[in-house]
CSV table of C-alpha atoms in Angstrom, one decimal:
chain,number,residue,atom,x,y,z
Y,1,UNK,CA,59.1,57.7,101.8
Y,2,UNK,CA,55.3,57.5,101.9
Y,3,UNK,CA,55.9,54.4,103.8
Y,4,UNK,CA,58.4,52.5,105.7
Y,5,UNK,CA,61.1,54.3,107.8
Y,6,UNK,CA,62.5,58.0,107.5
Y,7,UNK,CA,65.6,59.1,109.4
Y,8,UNK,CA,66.9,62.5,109.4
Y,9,UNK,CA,70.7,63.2,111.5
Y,10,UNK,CA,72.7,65.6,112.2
Y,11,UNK,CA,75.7,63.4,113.6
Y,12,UNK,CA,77.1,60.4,112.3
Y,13,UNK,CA,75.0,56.9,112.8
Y,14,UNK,CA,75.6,53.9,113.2
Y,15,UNK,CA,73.0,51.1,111.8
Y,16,UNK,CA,73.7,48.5,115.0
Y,17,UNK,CA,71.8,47.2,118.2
Y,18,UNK,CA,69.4,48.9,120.7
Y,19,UNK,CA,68.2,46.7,123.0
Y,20,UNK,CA,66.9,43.4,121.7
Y,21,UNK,CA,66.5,45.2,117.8
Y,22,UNK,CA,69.7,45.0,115.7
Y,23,UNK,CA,69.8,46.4,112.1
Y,24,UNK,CA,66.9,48.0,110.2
Y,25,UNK,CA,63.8,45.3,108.9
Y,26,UNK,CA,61.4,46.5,107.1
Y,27,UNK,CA,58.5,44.8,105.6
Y,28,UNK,CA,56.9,46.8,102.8
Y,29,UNK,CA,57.9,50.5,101.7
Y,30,UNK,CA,61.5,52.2,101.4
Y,31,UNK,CA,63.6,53.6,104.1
Y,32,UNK,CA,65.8,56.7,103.5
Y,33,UNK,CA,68.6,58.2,105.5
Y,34,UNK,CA,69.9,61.4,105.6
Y,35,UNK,CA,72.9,61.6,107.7
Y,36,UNK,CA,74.8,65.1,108.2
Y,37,UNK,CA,78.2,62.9,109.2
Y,38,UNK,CA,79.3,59.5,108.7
Y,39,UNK,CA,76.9,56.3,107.9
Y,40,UNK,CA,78.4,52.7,109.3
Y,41,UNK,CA,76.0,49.9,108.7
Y,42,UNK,CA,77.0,47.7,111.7
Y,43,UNK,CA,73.6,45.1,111.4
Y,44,UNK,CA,71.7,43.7,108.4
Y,45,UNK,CA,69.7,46.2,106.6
Y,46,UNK,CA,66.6,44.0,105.0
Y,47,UNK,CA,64.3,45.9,103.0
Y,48,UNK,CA,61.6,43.7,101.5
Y,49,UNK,CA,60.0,45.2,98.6
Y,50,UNK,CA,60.9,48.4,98.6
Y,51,UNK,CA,64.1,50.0,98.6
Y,52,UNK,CA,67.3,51.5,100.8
Y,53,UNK,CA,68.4,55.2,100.1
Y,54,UNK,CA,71.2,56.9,102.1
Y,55,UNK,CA,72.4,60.3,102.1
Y,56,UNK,CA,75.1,61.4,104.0
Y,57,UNK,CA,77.8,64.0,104.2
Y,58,UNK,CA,80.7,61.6,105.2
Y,59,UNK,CA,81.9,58.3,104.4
Y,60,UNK,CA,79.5,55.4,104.0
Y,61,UNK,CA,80.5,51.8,104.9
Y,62,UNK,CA,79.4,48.7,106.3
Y,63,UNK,CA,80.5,45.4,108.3
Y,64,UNK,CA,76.8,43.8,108.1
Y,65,UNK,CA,74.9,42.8,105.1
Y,66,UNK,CA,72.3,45.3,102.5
Y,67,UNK,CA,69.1,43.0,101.3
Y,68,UNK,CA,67.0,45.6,99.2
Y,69,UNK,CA,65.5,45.6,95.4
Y,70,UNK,CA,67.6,49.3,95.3
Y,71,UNK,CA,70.5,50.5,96.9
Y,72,UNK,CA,70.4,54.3,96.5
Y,73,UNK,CA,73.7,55.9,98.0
Y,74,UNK,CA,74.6,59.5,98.0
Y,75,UNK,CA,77.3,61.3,99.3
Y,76,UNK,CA,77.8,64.9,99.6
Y,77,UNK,CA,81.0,66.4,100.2
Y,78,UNK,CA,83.4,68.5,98.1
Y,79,UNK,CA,86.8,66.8,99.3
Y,80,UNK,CA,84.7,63.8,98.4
Y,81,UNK,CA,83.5,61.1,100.8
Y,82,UNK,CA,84.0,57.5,99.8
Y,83,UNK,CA,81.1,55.0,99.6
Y,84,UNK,CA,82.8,51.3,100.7
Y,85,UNK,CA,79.9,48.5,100.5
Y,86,UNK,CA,82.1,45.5,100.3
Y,87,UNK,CA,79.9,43.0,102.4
Y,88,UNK,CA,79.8,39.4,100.2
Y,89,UNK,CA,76.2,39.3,101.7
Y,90,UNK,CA,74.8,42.5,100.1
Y,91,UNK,CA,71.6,41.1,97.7
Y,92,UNK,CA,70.6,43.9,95.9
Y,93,UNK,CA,68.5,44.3,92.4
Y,94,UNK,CA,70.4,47.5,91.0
Y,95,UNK,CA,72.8,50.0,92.5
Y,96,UNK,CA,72.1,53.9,92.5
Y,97,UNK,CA,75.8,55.2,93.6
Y,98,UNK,CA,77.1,58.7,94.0
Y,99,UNK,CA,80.4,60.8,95.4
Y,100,UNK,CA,79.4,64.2,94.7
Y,101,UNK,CA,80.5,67.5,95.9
Y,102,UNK,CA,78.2,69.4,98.9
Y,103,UNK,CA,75.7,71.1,96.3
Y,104,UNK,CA,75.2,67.9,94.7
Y,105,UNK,CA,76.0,69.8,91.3
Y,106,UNK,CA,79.3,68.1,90.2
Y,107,UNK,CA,80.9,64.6,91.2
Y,108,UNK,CA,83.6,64.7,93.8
Y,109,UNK,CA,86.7,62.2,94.6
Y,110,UNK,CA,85.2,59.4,96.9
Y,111,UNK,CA,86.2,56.3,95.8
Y,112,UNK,CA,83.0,54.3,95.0
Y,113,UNK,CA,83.4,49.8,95.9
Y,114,UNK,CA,80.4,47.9,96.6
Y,115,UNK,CA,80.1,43.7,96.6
Y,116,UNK,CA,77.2,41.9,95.7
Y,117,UNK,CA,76.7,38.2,96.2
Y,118,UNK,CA,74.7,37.7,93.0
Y,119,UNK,CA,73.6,39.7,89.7
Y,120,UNK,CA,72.9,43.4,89.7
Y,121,UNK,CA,72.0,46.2,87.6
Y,122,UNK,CA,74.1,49.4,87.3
Y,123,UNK,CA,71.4,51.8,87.1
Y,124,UNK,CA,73.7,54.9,87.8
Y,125,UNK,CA,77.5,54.9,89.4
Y,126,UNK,CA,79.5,58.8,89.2
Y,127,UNK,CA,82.8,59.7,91.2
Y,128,UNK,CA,85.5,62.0,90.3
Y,129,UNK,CA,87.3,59.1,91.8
Y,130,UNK,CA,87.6,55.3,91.1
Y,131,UNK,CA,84.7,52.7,91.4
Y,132,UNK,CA,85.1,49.2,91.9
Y,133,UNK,CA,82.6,46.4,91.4
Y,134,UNK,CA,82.2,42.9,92.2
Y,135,UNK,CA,79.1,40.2,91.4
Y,136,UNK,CA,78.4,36.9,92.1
Y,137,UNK,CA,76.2,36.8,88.8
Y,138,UNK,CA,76.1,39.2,86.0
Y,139,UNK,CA,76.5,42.4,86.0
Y,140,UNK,CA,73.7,45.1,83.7
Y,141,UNK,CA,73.8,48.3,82.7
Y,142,UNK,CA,70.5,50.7,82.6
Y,143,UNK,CA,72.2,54.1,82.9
Y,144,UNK,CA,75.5,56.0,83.4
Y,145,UNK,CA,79.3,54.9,85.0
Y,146,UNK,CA,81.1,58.1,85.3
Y,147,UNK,CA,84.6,57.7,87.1
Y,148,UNK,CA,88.0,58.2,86.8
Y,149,UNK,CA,88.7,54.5,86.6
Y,150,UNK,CA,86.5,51.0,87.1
Y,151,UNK,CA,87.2,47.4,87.5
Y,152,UNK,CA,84.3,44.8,87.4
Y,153,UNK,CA,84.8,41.5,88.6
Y,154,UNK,CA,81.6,39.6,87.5
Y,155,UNK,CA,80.6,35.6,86.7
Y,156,UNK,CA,78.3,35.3,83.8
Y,157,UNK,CA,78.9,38.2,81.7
Y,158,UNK,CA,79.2,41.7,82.2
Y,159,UNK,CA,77.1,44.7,79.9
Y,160,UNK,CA,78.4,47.6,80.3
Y,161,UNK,CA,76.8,49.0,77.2
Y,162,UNK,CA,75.0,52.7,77.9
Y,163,UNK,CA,76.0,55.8,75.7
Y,164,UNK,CA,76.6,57.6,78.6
Y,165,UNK,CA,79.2,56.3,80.5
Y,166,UNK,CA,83.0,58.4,80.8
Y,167,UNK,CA,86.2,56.3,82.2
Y,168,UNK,CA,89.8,56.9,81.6
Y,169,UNK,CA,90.8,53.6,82.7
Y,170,UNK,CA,88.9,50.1,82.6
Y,171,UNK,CA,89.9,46.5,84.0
Y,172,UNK,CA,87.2,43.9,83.8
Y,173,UNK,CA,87.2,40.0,84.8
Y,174,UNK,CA,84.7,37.6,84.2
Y,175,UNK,CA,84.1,34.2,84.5
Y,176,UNK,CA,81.3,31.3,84.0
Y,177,UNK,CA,80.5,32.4,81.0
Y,178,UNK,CA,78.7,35.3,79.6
Y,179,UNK,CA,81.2,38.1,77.8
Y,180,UNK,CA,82.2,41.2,78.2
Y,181,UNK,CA,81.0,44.7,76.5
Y,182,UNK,CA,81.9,47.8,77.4
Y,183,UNK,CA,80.4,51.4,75.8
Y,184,UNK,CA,82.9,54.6,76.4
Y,185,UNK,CA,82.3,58.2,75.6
Y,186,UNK,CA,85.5,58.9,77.2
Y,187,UNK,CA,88.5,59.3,75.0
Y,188,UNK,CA,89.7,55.9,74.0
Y,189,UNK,CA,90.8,53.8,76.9
């Protein structure tokens, strides 16, 4: 990023505590990861104004909270490696989520959950495998869904509604209002 925090790795890490620092806080500008291993956020990631982007070769999860206006996650790995950001915490504006295989040319099998504790926008979401959402608002759509299966659990509607998205299977829930609509390319659900 032209500002903010850059972190290249060729082993697994760990977002946690060193010395009297925990997580990643960043005031203005993005921060990117690239990770050659696993990525396990372990203490609050808070990117004000600007936005968090993770790439990594192995599984990413999380125990510790995501604040950031974009979450950009990309996984590379041809047996697939899952992406699992079920904190109820998260606070994110829209979600940029990928399993794809090592070349980054085709999607791969890694199952794709994430959690959010209010609205967000699905600005691009593609697994060979299944991806599960949940909001504590609405859930948008700006670009595609491309998965084997998704369930959306949402309160206030859900707007699933781009040209571009490709399931086989579909479960949606929403309450509080709001309704549901749901675009498929896909042969017919």
């Amino acid at each position: 990023p032209a500002s903010g925090l850059s972190v290249n790795s060729t082993g697994n890490l760990l977002v946690g505590t060193v010395g009297a620092s925990s997580g990643i806080v960043a005031g203005t500008g993005d921060v990117g990861l690239n990770i050659a291993g696993t990525l396990g956020i372990n203490q609050p990631v808070s990117v004000v104004n600007g936005d968090f982007l993770a790439i990594s070769t192995g599984a990413v999860t999380q125990t510790a909270s995501i604040a950031a206006d974009v979450l950009s996650v990309v996984t590379k790995n041809n047996a697939g490696a899952p992406i699992t950001l079920n904190n109820p915490a998260n606070a994110v504006s829209v979600i940029d989520l990928s399993a794809l295989n090592a070349g980054a040319s085709a999607t791969a099998p890694g199952a794709i959950s994430y959690r959010d504790s209010a609205d967000f926008n699905v600005f691009n979401v593609q697994t060979a495998s299944n991806v599960t959402l949940q909001a504590g608002g609405p859930v948008s759509q700006s670009g595609p869904l491309v998965a084997n299966g998704v369930q959306v659990t949402a309160v206030g509607g859900i707007n699933l509604n781009s040209g571009s998205n490709a399931v086989s299977s579909a479960n949606f829930s929403n309450t509080g209002g709001g309704g549901i609509v749901f675009n498929n390319t896909a042969t017919n659900l």
